[in-house]
Coordinates of C-alpha atoms and ligand atoms in Angstrom, one line a residue:
M1 CA 16.2 -14.3 22.3
I2 CA 12.6 -15.2 23.0
K3 CA 10.2 -13.5 20.7
M4 CA 6.9 -12.5 22.3
V5 CA 3.5 -11.6 20.8
N6 CA 0.7 -9.8 22.6
T7 CA -2.5 -11.9 23.1
V8 CA -5.6 -10.8 24.9
L9 CA -4.0 -12.2 28.1
G10 CA -0.7 -10.4 27.6
P11 CA 2.6 -11.3 26.0
V12 CA 3.2 -15.0 25.0
D13 CA 6.3 -16.7 23.6
V14 CA 5.7 -17.2 19.9
N15 CA 7.0 -20.8 20.3
K16 CA 3.9 -21.4 22.4
L17 CA 1.4 -20.4 19.8
G18 CA 1.3 -23.9 18.3
K19 CA -1.4 -24.7 15.8
T20 CA -2.9 -21.4 14.8
L21 CA -6.0 -20.5 12.8
M22 CA -5.2 -17.2 11.1
H23 CA -8.6 -15.9 10.3
E24 CA -11.7 -16.7 12.5
H25 CA -14.4 -14.5 13.9
F26 CA -15.9 -15.3 17.3
W27 CA -18.5 -12.7 16.2
F28 CA -18.8 -10.1 13.5
S29 CA -21.1 -7.9 11.6
Y30 CA -21.1 -5.1 9.1
A31 CA -20.7 -1.5 10.4
G32 CA -24.2 -0.2 11.2
Y33 CA -25.4 -3.2 13.1
T34 CA -25.3 -1.2 16.3
G35 CA -28.2 0.9 15.0
N36 CA -30.6 -2.0 15.3
T37 CA -31.4 -1.6 19.0
L38 CA -33.9 -4.4 18.8
Y39 CA -31.0 -6.9 18.7
V40 CA -28.3 -6.3 21.3
N41 CA -25.9 -9.2 22.0
E42 CA -25.3 -9.9 25.6
P43 CA -21.7 -10.5 26.7
E44 CA -22.6 -13.8 28.4
D45 CA -24.1 -15.2 25.2
L46 CA -21.0 -14.3 23.2
I47 CA -18.8 -15.9 25.9
K48 CA -20.8 -19.1 25.9
V49 CA -20.5 -19.5 22.1
G50 CA -16.8 -18.5 22.3
L51 CA -16.1 -21.2 24.8
E52 CA -17.9 -23.8 22.7
V53 CA -15.9 -22.8 19.7
A54 CA -12.7 -22.9 21.7
E55 CA -13.4 -26.5 22.9
K56 CA -14.2 -27.6 19.3
V57 CA -10.9 -26.2 17.9
K58 CA -8.9 -27.4 20.8
A59 CA -10.1 -31.0 20.0
H60 CA -8.1 -30.6 16.8
G61 CA -5.0 -29.4 18.6
V62 CA -5.5 -25.7 17.9
Q63 CA -3.8 -23.5 20.5
T64 CA -4.2 -20.1 19.0
I65 CA -7.0 -18.2 17.2
V66 CA -6.3 -15.0 15.3
D67 CA -9.5 -12.9 15.2
P68 CA -9.2 -10.0 12.6
T69 CA -12.6 -8.4 13.4
G70 CA -12.2 -4.8 12.4
L71 CA -12.8 -2.2 15.2
D72 CA -15.7 -1.1 13.0
C73 CA -17.2 -4.5 12.8
G74 CA -17.8 -5.5 16.4
R75 CA -14.4 -6.1 17.9
M76 CA -14.7 -6.6 21.7
P77 CA -11.3 -7.4 23.3
E78 CA -12.7 -7.6 26.9
I79 CA -15.0 -10.4 25.9
L80 CA -12.2 -12.2 23.9
K81 CA -10.2 -12.0 27.1
E82 CA -12.9 -13.9 29.1
I83 CA -12.9 -16.6 26.4
A84 CA -9.1 -16.9 26.5
E85 CA -9.2 -17.1 30.3
G86 CA -12.0 -19.7 30.3
S87 CA -10.6 -21.9 27.6
G88 CA -6.8 -21.6 27.8
L89 CA -6.7 -20.7 24.1
N90 CA -4.4 -17.9 22.9
I91 CA -6.4 -15.2 21.2
I92 CA -4.7 -12.6 19.1
F93 CA -6.8 -9.7 17.7
S94 CA -6.3 -6.6 15.5
T95 CA -6.5 -2.9 15.4
G96 CA -7.6 -1.5 12.1
Y97 CA -10.6 -0.5 9.9
S98 CA -12.2 -2.8 7.3
Y99 CA -12.4 -2.2 3.6
E100 CA -14.7 0.6 2.5
A101 CA -18.0 -1.2 1.7
E102 CA -17.9 -3.4 4.9
G103 CA -16.7 -1.0 7.6
G104 CA -17.1 2.4 9.1
A105 CA -15.4 4.4 6.4
A106 CA -17.7 7.5 6.6
Y107 CA -15.9 9.0 9.6
F108 CA -12.4 8.8 8.2
R109 CA -13.6 9.8 4.7
W110 CA -14.7 13.0 6.3
K111 CA -11.4 13.5 8.2
Q112 CA -9.6 12.7 4.9
A113 CA -11.6 15.4 3.1
I114 CA -10.3 18.0 5.6
G115 CA -6.8 16.7 5.5
Q116 CA -6.8 15.0 8.9
G117 CA -7.5 11.4 8.2
E118 CA -4.1 10.0 8.0
E119 CA -2.7 11.4 11.2
E120 CA -5.7 10.5 13.2
L121 CA -5.6 6.9 12.0
Y122 CA -1.8 6.7 12.7
E123 CA -2.4 8.0 16.2
L124 CA -5.1 5.5 16.8
Y125 CA -3.3 2.4 15.5
M126 CA 0.0 3.4 17.3
S127 CA -1.8 4.1 20.6
E128 CA -3.8 0.8 20.5
I129 CA -0.6 -1.2 19.8
T130 CA 1.4 0.6 22.4
N131 CA -1.1 1.2 25.2
G132 CA -4.0 -1.1 24.4
V133 CA -7.6 -0.5 23.4
G134 CA -9.2 2.4 25.3
K135 CA -8.6 1.9 29.0
T136 CA -8.6 -1.9 28.9
G137 CA -4.8 -2.3 28.4
I138 CA -5.5 -5.2 26.1
K139 CA -3.1 -4.9 23.1
P140 CA -3.8 -5.8 19.5
S141 CA -1.0 -7.6 17.7
F142 CA -1.6 -6.8 14.0
I143 CA -3.3 -4.3 11.8
K144 CA -6.3 -5.4 9.7
V145 CA -7.0 -3.4 6.6
G146 CA -8.6 -4.2 3.3
T147 CA -9.5 -3.4 -0.3
S148 CA -12.5 -3.6 -2.6
L149 CA -13.2 -5.7 -5.6
N150 CA -10.8 -4.8 -8.4
V151 CA -10.0 -1.4 -6.9
I152 CA -8.2 0.3 -4.0
T153 CA -10.4 3.3 -3.1
P154 CA -8.7 6.5 -1.9
Y155 CA -9.9 5.8 1.6
E156 CA -8.5 2.3 1.5
E157 CA -5.2 3.6 0.1
M158 CA -4.9 6.0 3.1
N159 CA -5.6 3.1 5.5
L160 CA -2.9 0.9 3.8
R161 CA -0.4 3.7 3.9
V162 CA -1.0 4.3 7.6
A163 CA -0.8 0.5 8.3
A164 CA 2.6 0.3 6.5
R165 CA 3.9 3.2 8.5
V166 CA 2.8 1.7 11.8
S167 CA 4.1 -1.7 10.8
K168 CA 7.5 -0.2 9.9
E169 CA 7.8 1.5 13.2
T170 CA 6.5 -1.2 15.5
G171 CA 7.2 -4.5 13.6
V172 CA 3.5 -5.4 13.9
P173 CA 2.2 -7.4 11.0
I174 CA -0.5 -6.3 8.5
C175 CA -3.3 -8.6 7.4
S176 CA -5.2 -7.2 4.4
H177 CA -8.7 -8.3 3.3
T178 CA -9.2 -8.7 -0.4
E179 CA -12.4 -9.2 -2.3
Q180 CA -11.9 -12.6 -4.0
G181 CA -8.2 -12.1 -3.9
T182 CA -8.3 -9.1 -6.3
M183 CA -5.7 -6.4 -5.9
G184 CA -3.3 -8.7 -4.1
P185 CA -0.1 -7.6 -6.0
E186 CA -1.1 -3.9 -5.8
V187 CA -1.8 -4.2 -2.0
A188 CA 1.6 -5.9 -1.5
E189 CA 3.4 -3.3 -3.6
L190 CA 1.8 -0.4 -1.9
L191 CA 2.5 -1.7 1.6
I192 CA 6.1 -2.6 0.7
S193 CA 6.7 0.8 -1.0
E194 CA 5.5 2.5 2.1
G195 CA 8.1 0.7 4.2
A196 CA 6.4 -2.5 5.4
D197 CA 8.4 -5.7 5.4
P198 CA 6.9 -8.3 3.1
R199 CA 7.4 -11.0 5.8
N200 CA 5.1 -8.9 7.9
I201 CA 2.2 -8.9 5.4
V202 CA -0.6 -11.4 4.9
I203 CA -3.0 -11.1 1.9
Y204 CA -6.3 -12.6 3.1
H205 CA -8.8 -14.5 0.9
M206 CA -6.4 -15.5 -1.8
C207 CA -8.5 -18.7 -2.1
G208 CA -11.1 -16.5 -3.9
N209 CA -9.0 -16.8 -7.0
T210 CA -8.1 -20.0 -9.0
D211 CA -5.5 -18.5 -11.4
I212 CA -2.1 -20.0 -10.6
S213 CA -0.1 -17.4 -12.4
Y214 CA -1.9 -14.7 -10.5
Q215 CA -1.3 -16.5 -7.2
K216 CA 2.4 -16.6 -8.0
R217 CA 2.5 -12.9 -8.9
V218 CA 1.3 -12.2 -5.3
L219 CA 3.6 -14.8 -3.7
E220 CA 6.6 -13.5 -5.5
K221 CA 6.3 -10.3 -3.6
G222 CA 7.4 -12.3 -0.5
V223 CA 4.2 -11.9 1.4
Y224 CA 2.1 -14.6 3.0
C225 CA -1.1 -15.6 1.3
A226 CA -4.1 -16.9 3.3
Y227 CA -6.4 -19.6 1.9
D228 CA -8.8 -18.8 4.6
R229 CA -12.4 -19.2 3.3
F230 CA -12.8 -23.0 3.1
G231 CA -16.4 -23.8 3.5
I232 CA -17.7 -20.5 2.0
Q233 CA -18.9 -21.7 -1.4
G234 CA -21.3 -21.0 -4.2
F235 CA -22.0 -17.3 -4.0
V236 CA -20.4 -14.0 -4.9
N237 CA -18.3 -15.9 -7.5
C238 CA -16.6 -17.8 -4.6
P239 CA -14.7 -20.9 -5.8
R240 CA -15.7 -24.3 -4.4
D241 CA -13.5 -26.1 -2.0
E242 CA -12.4 -28.6 -4.6
E243 CA -11.1 -25.8 -6.8
R244 CA -9.3 -24.2 -3.8
I245 CA -7.7 -27.5 -2.9
T246 CA -6.4 -27.8 -6.5
V247 CA -4.8 -24.4 -6.4
L248 CA -3.3 -25.0 -2.9
M249 CA -1.8 -28.3 -3.9
E250 CA -0.2 -26.8 -7.0
L251 CA 1.3 -23.9 -5.0
I252 CA 2.7 -26.3 -2.3
E253 CA 4.2 -28.5 -5.1
S254 CA 5.7 -25.3 -6.6
G255 CA 7.6 -24.6 -3.4
Y256 CA 5.5 -21.9 -1.8
V257 CA 4.6 -23.8 1.4
N258 CA 6.5 -21.3 3.6
Q259 CA 4.2 -18.5 2.6
I260 CA 0.8 -20.3 2.9
M261 CA -1.7 -20.0 5.7
M262 CA -5.1 -21.7 6.1
S263 CA -8.3 -20.9 7.9
Q264 CA -12.1 -20.7 7.4
D265 CA -13.1 -17.1 8.1
M266 CA -16.0 -18.5 10.2
V267 CA -18.4 -16.1 11.8
N268 CA -19.7 -17.8 14.9
V269 CA -22.2 -15.1 15.9
W270 CA -23.6 -12.5 13.5
L271 CA -24.1 -9.4 15.7
G272 CA -27.4 -7.7 15.2
K273 CA -30.4 -9.7 14.0
P274 CA -29.2 -13.2 13.1
P275 CA -29.4 -13.9 9.3
A276 CA -32.0 -16.3 8.0
W277 CA -30.0 -17.7 5.0
P278 CA -32.0 -18.4 1.8
D279 CA -32.2 -22.2 1.3
E280 CA -29.6 -22.5 -1.5
M281 CA -27.1 -20.4 0.4
K282 CA -27.7 -22.5 3.6
K283 CA -26.9 -25.6 1.6
N284 CA -23.7 -24.0 0.2
L285 CA -22.5 -23.0 3.7
E286 CA -23.4 -26.3 5.4
K287 CA -19.8 -27.3 6.0
W288 CA -18.6 -23.8 7.0
S289 CA -17.3 -24.1 10.6
S290 CA -14.2 -23.4 12.7
T291 CA -13.1 -27.0 12.3
H292 CA -13.9 -27.6 8.6
I293 CA -10.3 -27.7 7.4
F294 CA -9.4 -30.4 10.0
E295 CA -12.4 -32.5 9.2
N296 CA -12.7 -32.2 5.4
I297 CA -9.8 -30.3 3.8
I298 CA -6.5 -31.4 5.3
P299 CA -7.4 -35.1 4.9
I300 CA -7.8 -34.5 1.1
L301 CA -4.6 -32.6 1.0
K302 CA -2.8 -35.5 2.7
Q303 CA -4.3 -38.0 0.3
G304 CA -3.0 -35.8 -2.5
G305 CA 0.6 -36.1 -1.2
V306 CA 0.9 -33.0 1.1
T307 CA 3.0 -34.2 4.1
E308 CA 2.4 -33.8 7.8
E309 CA 5.5 -31.6 7.9
Q310 CA 4.0 -29.2 5.3
I311 CA 0.7 -29.0 7.2
H312 CA 2.8 -28.2 10.3
T313 CA 4.6 -25.4 8.3
I314 CA 1.2 -23.9 7.3
L315 CA -0.5 -24.1 10.6
V316 CA 2.3 -23.7 13.1
E317 CA 5.6 -22.3 11.6
N318 CA 4.2 -19.6 9.3
P319 CA 1.9 -17.9 11.9
K320 CA 4.8 -18.1 14.4
K321 CA 7.2 -16.5 11.9
L322 CA 4.7 -13.8 11.2
F323 CA 4.3 -12.9 14.9
A324 CA 7.9 -13.3 15.7
S325 CA 8.4 -9.6 15.1
E326 CA 10.1 -7.3 17.5
A327 CA 6.9 -5.4 18.4
V328 CA 6.8 -6.3 22.1
E329 CA 10.4 -5.4 22.7
K330 CA 10.2 -2.3 20.6
E331 CA 7.1 -1.2 22.4
N332 CA 8.9 -1.2 25.7
H333 CA 11.7 1.1 24.4
I334 CA 11.2 3.1 21.3
L335 CA 7.4 3.3 21.5
Q336 CA 7.5 4.7 25.0
S337 CA 8.3 8.1 23.5
F338 CA 5.2 7.9 21.5
S339 CA 2.9 7.3 24.5
E340 CA 4.6 10.2 26.3
Q341 CA 3.6 12.5 23.5
L342 CA -0.1 11.7 23.9
Ligands
ZN1 ZN1 -13.0 -12.3 8.0

């Protein structure tokens, strides 16, 4: 049976996803950017940049970009749709709220305080996955959630529980942001204990950590781990790319290639006022781009003995397996009853 996944242009056969970048932002900002009315991003400017990015990644054979911008951090599916139409790239996006410090937690903390947070989040995620975002009909294909540095806050725990419940009912995957890879085992355990399938879970930003035994503790849960911040170096205790490569090679040698994903977490447009990076930071970020892994990282992995087939597993097979859930089929049958209730 053909497995389908929803993209911004509708359902696509997972076998046609091809080379996939699992974590890239066409644009992004931290919740609150909309308050700065002096800087409003015009759709045509976002489309222009998006089409340029699409051309650059396509030159490296990329056929699909997964954009996990939280719905509180500037997600705009209608503009993603124009980029997909103009470029031929598959674009997969998410429903879901970011971790507490980065996103729009205030509203749901209030609802949580009056005992209504969980149900409202559930209704929102289910409705977006089933019916699409607002009146657009454009459907997200995974749930993006996240946790803080060394802690899962009560708000984040609620968000994770809801994500697990929705994933269990729809088959849609969950991608969970971490701060420097911390709380990976705890996030995996919580999601699994709430009914999510480990094969439907990606722990993002595991390349923020260089401890192999810790990495294995997370991988042993059966989840995917994303080494998705290549090019972001030298600040907030971020490891350097060389250190990330060492960890990745060791994990591949240890037999975990079927659970590994790679990306760059590039932000191509910062919504709001564009940042003027301090000089040292600018230098540390000079390689950060949507094509950095192809230009600078994969060649080093290959020199170190990683095979073409293993790279194919990481960039093609693993994303395909993740999205080969039954969400689309389920949505046409079981989920119909959910939308009738609304
Ligand atoms: Zn990101």
